[in-house]
Short mmCIF file of C-alpha atoms and ligand atoms in Angstrom, two decimals:
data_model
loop_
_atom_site.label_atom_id
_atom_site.label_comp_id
_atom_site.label_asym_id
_atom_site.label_seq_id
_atom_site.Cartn_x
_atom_site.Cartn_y
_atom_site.Cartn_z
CA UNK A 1 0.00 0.00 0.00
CA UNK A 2 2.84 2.65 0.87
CA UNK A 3 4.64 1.86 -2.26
CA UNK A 4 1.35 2.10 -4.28
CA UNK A 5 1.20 5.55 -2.74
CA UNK A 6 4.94 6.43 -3.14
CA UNK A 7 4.19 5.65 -6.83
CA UNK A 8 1.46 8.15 -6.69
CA UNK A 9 3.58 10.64 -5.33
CA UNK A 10 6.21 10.24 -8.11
CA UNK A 11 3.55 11.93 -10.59
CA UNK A 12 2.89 14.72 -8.30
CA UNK A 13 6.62 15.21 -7.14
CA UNK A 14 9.17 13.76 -10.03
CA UNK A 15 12.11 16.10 -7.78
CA UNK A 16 13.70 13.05 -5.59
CA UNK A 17 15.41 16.11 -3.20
CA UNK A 18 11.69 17.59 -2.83
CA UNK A 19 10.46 13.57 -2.43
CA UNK A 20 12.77 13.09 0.30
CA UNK A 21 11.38 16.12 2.36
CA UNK A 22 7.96 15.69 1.56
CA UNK A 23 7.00 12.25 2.10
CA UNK A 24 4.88 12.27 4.76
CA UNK A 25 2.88 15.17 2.83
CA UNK A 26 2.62 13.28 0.33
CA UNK A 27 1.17 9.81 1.80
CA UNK A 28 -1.45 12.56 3.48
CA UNK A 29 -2.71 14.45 0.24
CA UNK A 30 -2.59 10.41 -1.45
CA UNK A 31 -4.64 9.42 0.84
CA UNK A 32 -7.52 11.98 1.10
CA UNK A 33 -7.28 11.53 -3.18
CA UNK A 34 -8.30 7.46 -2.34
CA UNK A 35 -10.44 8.50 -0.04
CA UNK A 36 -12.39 11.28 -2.31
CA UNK A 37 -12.62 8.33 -4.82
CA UNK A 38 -13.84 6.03 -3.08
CA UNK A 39 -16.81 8.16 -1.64
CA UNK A 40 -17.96 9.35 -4.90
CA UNK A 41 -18.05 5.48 -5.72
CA UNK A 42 -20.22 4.94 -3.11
CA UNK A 43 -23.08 7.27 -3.73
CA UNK A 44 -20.52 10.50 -2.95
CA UNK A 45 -22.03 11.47 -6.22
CA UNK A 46 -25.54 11.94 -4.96
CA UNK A 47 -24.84 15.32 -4.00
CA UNK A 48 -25.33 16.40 -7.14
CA UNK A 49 -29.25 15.64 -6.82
CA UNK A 50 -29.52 15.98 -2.97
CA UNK A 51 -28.36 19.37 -1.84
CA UNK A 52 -27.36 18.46 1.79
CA UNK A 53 -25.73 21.63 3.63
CA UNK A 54 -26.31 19.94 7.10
CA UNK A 55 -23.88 17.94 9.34
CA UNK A 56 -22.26 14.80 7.11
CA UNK A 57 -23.76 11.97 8.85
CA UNK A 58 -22.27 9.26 10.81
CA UNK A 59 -21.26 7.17 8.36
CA UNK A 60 -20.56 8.22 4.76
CA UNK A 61 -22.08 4.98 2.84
CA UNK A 62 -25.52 5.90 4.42
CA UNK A 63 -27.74 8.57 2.63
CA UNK A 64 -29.45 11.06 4.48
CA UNK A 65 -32.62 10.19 3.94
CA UNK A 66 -32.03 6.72 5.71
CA UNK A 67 -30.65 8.26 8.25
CA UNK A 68 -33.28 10.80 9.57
CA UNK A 69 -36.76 8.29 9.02
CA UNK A 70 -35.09 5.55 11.20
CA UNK A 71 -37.61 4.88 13.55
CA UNK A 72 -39.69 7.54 12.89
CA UNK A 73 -43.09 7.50 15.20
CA UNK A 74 -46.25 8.26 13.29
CA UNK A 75 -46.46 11.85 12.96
CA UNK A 76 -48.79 11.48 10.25
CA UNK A 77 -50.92 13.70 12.25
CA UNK A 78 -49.31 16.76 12.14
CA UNK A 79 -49.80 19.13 9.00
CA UNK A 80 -46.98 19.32 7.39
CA UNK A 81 -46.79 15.00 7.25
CA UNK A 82 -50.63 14.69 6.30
CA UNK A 83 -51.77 14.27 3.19
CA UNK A 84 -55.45 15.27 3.25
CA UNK A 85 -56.97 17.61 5.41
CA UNK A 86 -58.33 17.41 9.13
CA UNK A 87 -61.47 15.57 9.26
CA UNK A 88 -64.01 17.59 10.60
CA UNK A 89 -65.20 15.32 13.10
CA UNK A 90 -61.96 15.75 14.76
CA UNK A 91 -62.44 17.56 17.95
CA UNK A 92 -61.04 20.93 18.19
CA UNK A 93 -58.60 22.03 20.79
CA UNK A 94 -58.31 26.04 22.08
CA UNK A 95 -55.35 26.54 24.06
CA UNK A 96 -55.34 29.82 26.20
CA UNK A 97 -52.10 31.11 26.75
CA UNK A 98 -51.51 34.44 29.18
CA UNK A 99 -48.89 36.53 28.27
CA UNK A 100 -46.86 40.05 29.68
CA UNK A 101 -43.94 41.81 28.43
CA UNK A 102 -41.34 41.02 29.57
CA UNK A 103 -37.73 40.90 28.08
CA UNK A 104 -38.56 37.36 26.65
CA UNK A 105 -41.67 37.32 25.87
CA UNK A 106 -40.97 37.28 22.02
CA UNK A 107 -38.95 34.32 22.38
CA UNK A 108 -41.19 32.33 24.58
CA UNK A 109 -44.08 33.08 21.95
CA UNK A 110 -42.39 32.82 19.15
CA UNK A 111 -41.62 28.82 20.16
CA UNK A 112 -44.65 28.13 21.31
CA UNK A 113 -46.34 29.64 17.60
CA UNK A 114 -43.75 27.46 16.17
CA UNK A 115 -44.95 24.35 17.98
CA UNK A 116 -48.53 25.10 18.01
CA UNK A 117 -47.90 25.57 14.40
CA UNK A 118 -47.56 22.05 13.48
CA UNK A 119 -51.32 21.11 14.91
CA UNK A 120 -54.34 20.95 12.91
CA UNK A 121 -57.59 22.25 14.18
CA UNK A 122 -56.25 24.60 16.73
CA UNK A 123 -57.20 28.21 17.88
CA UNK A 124 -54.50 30.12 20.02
CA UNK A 125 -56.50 32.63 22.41
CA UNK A 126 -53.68 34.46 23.46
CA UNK A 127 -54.07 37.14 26.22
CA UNK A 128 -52.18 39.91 26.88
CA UNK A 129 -51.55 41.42 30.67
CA UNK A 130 -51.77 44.99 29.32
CA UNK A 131 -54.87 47.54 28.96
CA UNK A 132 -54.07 47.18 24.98
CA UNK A 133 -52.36 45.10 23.10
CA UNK A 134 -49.23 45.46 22.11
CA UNK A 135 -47.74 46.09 18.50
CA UNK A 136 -45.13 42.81 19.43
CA UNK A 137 -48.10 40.55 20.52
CA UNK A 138 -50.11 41.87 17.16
CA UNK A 139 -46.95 41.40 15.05
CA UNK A 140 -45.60 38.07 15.70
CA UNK A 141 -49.24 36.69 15.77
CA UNK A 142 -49.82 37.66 12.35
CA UNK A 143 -46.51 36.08 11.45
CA UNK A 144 -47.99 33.14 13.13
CA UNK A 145 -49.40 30.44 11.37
CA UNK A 146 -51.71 29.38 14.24
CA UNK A 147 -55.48 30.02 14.10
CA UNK A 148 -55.12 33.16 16.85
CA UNK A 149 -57.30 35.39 18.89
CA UNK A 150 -55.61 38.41 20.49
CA UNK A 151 -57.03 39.61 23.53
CA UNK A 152 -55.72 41.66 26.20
CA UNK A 153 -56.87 42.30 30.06
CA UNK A 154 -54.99 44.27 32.28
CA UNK A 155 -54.15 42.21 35.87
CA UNK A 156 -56.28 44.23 38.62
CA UNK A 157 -54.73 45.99 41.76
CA UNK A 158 -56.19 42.79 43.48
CA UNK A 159 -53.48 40.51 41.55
CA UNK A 160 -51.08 42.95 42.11
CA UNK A 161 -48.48 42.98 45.13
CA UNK A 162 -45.90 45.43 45.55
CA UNK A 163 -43.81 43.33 47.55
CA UNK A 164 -40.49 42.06 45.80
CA UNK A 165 -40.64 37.87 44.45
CA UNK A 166 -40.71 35.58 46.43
CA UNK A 167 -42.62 37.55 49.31
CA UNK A 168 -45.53 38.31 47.14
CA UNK A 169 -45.50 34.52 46.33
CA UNK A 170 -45.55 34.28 50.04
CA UNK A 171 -48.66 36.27 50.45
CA UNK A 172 -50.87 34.84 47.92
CA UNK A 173 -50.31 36.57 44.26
CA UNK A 174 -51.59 34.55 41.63
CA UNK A 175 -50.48 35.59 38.24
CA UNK A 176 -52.28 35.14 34.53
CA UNK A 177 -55.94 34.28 36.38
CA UNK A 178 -58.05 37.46 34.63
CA UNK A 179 -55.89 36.83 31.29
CA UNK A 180 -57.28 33.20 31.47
CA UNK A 181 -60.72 34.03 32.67
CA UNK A 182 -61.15 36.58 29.39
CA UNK A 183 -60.13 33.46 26.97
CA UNK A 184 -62.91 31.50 28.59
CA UNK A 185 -65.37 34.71 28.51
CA UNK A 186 -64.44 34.37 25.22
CA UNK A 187 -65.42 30.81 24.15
CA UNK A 188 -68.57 31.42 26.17
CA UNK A 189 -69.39 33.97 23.58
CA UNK A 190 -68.48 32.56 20.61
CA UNK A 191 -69.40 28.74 21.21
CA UNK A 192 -73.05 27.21 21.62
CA UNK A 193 -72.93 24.29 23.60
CA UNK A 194 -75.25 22.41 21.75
CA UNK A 195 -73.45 22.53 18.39
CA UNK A 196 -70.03 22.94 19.82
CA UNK A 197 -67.39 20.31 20.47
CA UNK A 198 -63.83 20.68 21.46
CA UNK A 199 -61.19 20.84 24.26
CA UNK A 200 -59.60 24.10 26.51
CA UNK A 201 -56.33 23.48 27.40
CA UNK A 202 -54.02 25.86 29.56
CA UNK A 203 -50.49 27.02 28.74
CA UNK A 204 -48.15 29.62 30.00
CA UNK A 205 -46.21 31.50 27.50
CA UNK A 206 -43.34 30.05 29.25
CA UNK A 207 -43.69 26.17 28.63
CA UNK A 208 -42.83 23.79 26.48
CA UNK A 209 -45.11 21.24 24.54
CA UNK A 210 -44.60 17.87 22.72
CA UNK A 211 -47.10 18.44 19.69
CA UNK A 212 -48.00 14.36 20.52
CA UNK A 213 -50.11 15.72 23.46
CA UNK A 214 -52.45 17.46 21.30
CA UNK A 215 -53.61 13.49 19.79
CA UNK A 216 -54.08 12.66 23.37
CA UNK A 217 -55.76 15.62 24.40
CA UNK A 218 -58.39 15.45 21.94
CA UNK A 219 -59.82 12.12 23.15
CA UNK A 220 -60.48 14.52 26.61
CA UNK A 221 -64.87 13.46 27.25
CA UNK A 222 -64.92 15.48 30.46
CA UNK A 223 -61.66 16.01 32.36
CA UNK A 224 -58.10 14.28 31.34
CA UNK A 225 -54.93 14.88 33.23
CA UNK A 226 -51.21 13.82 32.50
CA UNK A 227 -47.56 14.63 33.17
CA UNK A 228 -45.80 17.69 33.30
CA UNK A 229 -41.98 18.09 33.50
CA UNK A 230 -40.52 19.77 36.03
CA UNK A 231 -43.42 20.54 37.87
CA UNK A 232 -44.49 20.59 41.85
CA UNK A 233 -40.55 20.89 42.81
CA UNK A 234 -40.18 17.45 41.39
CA UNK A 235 -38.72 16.36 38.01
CA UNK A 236 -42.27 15.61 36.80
CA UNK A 237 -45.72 15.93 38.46
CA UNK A 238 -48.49 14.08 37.86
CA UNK A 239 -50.73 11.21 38.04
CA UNK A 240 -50.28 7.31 38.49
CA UNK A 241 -52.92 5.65 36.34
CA UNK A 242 -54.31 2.23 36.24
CA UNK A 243 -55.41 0.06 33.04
CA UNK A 244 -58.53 1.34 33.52
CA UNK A 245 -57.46 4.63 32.41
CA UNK A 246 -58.07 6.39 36.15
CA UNK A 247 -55.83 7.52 38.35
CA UNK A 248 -54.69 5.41 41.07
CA UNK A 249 -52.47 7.76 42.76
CA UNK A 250 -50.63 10.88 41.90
CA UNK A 251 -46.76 10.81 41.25
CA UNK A 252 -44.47 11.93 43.47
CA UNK A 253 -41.60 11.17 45.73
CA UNK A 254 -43.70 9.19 47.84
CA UNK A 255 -47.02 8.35 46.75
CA UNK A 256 -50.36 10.49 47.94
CA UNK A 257 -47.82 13.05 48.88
CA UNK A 258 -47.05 16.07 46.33
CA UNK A 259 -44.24 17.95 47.17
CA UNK A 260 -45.44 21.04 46.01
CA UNK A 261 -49.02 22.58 47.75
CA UNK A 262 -49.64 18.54 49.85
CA UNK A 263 -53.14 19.68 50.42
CA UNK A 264 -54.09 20.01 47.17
CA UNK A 265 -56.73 17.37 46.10
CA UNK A 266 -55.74 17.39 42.32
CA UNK A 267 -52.09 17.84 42.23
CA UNK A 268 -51.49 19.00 38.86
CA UNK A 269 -50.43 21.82 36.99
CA UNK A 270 -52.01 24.51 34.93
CA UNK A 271 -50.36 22.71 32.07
CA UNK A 272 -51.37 18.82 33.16
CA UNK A 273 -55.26 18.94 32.08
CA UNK A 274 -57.32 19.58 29.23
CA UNK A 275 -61.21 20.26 29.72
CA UNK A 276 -63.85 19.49 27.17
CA UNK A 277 -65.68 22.36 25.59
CA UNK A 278 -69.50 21.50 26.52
CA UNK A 279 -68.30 21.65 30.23
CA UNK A 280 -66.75 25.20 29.71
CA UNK A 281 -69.88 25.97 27.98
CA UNK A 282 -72.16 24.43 29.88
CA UNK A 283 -70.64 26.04 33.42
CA UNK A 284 -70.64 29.41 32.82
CA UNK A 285 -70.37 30.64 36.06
CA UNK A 286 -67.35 29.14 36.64
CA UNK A 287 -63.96 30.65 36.66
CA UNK A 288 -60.49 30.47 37.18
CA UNK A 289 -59.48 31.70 40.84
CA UNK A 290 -62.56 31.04 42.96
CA UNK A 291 -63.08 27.35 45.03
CA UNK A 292 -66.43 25.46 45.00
CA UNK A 293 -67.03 27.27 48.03
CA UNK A 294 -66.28 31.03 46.58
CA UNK A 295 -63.44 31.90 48.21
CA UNK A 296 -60.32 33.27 46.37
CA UNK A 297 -57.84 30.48 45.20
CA UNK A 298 -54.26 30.97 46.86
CA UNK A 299 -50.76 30.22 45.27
CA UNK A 300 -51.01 26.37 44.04
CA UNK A 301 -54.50 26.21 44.44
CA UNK A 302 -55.81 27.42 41.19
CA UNK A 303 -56.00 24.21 39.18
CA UNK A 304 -57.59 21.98 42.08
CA UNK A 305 -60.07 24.70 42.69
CA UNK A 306 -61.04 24.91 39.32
CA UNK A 307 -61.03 21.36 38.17
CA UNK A 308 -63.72 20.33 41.50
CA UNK A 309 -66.37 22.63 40.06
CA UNK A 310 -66.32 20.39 37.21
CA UNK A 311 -65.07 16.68 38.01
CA UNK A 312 -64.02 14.47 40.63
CA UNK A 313 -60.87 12.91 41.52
CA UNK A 314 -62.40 9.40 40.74
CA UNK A 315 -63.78 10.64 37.56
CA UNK A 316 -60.38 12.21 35.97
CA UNK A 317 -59.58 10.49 32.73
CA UNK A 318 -55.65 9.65 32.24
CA UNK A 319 -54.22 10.51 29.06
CA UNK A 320 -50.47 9.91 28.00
CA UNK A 321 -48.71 7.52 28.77
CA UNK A 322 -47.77 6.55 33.35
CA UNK A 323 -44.18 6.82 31.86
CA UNK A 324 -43.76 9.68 29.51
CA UNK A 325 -44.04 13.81 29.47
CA UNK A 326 -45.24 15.44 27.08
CA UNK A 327 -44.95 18.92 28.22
CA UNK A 328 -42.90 20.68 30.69
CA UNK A 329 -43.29 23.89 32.99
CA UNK A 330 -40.26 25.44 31.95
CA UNK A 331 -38.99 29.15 32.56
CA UNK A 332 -37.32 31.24 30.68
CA UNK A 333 -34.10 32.78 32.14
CA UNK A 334 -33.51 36.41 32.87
CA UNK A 335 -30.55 37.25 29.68
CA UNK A 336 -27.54 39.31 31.09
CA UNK A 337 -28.04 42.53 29.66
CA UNK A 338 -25.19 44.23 31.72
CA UNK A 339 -24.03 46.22 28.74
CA UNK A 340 -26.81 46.83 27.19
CA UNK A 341 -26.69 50.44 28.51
CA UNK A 342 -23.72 51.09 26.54
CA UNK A 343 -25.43 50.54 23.68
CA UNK A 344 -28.86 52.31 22.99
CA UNK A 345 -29.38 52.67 19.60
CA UNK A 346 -29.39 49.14 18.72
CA UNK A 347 -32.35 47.92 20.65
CA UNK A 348 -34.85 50.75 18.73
CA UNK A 349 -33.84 49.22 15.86
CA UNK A 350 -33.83 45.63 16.11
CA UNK A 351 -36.63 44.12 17.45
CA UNK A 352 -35.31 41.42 19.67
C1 UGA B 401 -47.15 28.86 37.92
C2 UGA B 401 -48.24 28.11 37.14
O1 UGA B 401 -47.66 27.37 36.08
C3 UGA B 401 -49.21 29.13 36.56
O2 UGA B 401 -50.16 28.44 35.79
C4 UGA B 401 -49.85 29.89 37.68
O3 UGA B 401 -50.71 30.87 37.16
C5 UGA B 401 -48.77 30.57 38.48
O4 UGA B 401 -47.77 29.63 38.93
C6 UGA B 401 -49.40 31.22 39.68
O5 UGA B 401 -49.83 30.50 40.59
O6 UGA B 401 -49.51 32.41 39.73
P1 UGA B 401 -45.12 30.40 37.09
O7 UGA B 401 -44.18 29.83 36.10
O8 UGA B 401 -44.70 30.41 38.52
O9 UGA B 401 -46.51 29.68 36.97
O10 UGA B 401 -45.61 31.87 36.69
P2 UGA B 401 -45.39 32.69 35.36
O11 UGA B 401 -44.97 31.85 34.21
O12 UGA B 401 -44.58 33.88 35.69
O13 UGA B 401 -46.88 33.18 35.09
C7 UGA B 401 -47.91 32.33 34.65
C8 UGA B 401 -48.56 32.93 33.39
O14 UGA B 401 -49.12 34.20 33.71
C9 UGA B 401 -47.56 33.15 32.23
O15 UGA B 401 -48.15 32.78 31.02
C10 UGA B 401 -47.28 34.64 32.30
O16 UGA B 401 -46.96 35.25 31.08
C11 UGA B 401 -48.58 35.20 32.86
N1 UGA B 401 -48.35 36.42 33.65
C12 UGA B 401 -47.33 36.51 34.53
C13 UGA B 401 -49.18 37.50 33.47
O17 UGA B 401 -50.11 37.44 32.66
N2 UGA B 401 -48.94 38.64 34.19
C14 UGA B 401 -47.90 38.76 35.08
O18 UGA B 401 -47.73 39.86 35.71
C15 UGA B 401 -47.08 37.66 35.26
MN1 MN B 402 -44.21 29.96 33.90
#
């Protein structure tokens, strides 16, 4: 083999005194030649039909086509990987989502549109904490290729604390409850429940979803819960279900016991149920922040006071799957902006 290549290198360097020197040059450049012939022998040549600008897979024999579909689930659901359109007897979902400015709010909506994107038969209701709403809300919705509503409700002075995080945590601040209370004011006016069918779900601007959720939420007849990452103080909240499809008990470091708010009787998050429509419609009295009983809900207490003015513990229906998530309570960081100051004129015009 090294001769074969020293024979090579005899064309390219007939100067012995040079050959001497550059041998090991040589058997380097030789090689890489062999090796650049033998991958266009082996389909190297395909990128002439294929224009491939990502990563160079693994292996160099395999296309990239092969490479990506390998076990592929079944996403023939989503839009983009259908065919045909949504049949209309597929239930609709309406996901409320409460938003404020903040420094990444853009970001945080601008992944969720993306995601949301990808489901069929979805309206966005997305509500703004602000007395009007905003040019970036209005803007990157209709960028968005989500089904949206734009809505906007200013938090009242009851919401508000002036205490510094966490004391106002401390003493009982709830955030996003009138933003969420408008988008179901707003199904209430638009939907009939007699001709009406679909599914409310609940999701801070913050999160992050698993479009496979949406399939499961659909199937939702009256109440469904499931996991949620990172959720309750615990890498995932949420409940233990049986073959039956109801929840035994709810997960958590030790069972019956949630970390997060013990007293609660449905230990989920604001991200781990989905609601069916005719309920929403058919309760309209009910909203977000008040217990069976009337009284104000406190810090943790918002989902399990809302969910017992429709359901029961025994009557919860368990979608997902006892050992996956499909969505996580995630929050966005805080960026360092520490010399930002130093540089004014750039934010005015760049949209960030
Ligand atoms: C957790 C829960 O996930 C929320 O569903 C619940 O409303 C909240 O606690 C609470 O008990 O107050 P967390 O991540 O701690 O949420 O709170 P944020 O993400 O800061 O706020 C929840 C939602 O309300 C977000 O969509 C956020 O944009 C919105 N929000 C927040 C407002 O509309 N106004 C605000 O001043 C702050
Ligand atoms: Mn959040």
């Amino acid at each position: 083999m090294r001769r074969a290549l020293m024979s090579l290198c005899r064309l390219f360097l007939p100067d012995a005194g040079l050959r001497r020197y550059a041998n090991a040059l040589c058997v380097v450049v030789a090689t890489n030649l062999l090796t650049a012939l033998v991958f266009y022998q082996h389909g190297g040549g395909e990128r002439t039909t294929r224009n491939w600008v990502g990563p160079q897979p693994y292996s160099s024999s395999r296309n990239c086509t092969q490479l990506y579909n390998l076990n592929r689930p079944d996403y023939s659901f989503l839009y983009r990987a259908s065919s045909s359109p949504p049949s209309p007897s597929l239930p609709a979902v309406f996901v409320i989502t409460p938003t404020h400015t903040c420094t990444t709010q853009k970001v945080d909506l601008t992944s969720l549109c993306q995601t949301l994107s990808l489901v069929p038969k979805l309206t966005w209701i997305v509500v703004e904490d602000s007395r009007t709403k905003t040019k970036l809300v209005s803007h990157l919705l209709s960028k968005c290729m989500v089904e949206s509503v734009h809505l906007s409700v200013a938090t009242s002075t009851k919401y508000k604390s002036s205490l510094p995080w966490p004391l106002y945590r401390m003493f009982g601040t709830v955030r996003g409850v009138e933003q969420r209370n408008a988008g179901l004011r707003w199904l209430r006016e638009n939907y009939h429940p007699k001709n009406s069918s679909g599914v409310v779900y609940f999701i801070d601007d913050d999160n992050k979803i698993d479009v496979r959720l949406f399939s499961e939420i659909r199937k939702t007849k009256e109440v469904s819960v499931f996991n949620v990452g990172f959720a309750g103080g615990v890498y995932y909240e949420g409940p233990v279900c049986g073959e039956d499809g109801r929840v035994r008990e709810w997960h958590s470091p030790s069972a019956e016991w949630s970390i997060w708010a013990s007293s609660r009787k449905i230990p989920i998050d604001m991200a781990g149920f989905a609601v069916n429509l005719h309920l929403i419609l058919a309760r309209p009295e009910v909203l977000i922040g008040r217990d069976v009983r009337g009284a104000d809900s406190r810090v943790g207490q918002l989902e399990t006071d809302l969910l017992e003015h429709f359901t029961t513990r025994e009557r919860l229906e368990c979608r997902g799957s006892n050992s996956e998530v499909l969505v996580w309570h995630t929050k966005t960081a805080d960026p360092n902006l520490k010399h930002e100051f130093h540089y004014p004129s750039d934010r005015a015009s760049v949209a960030v």
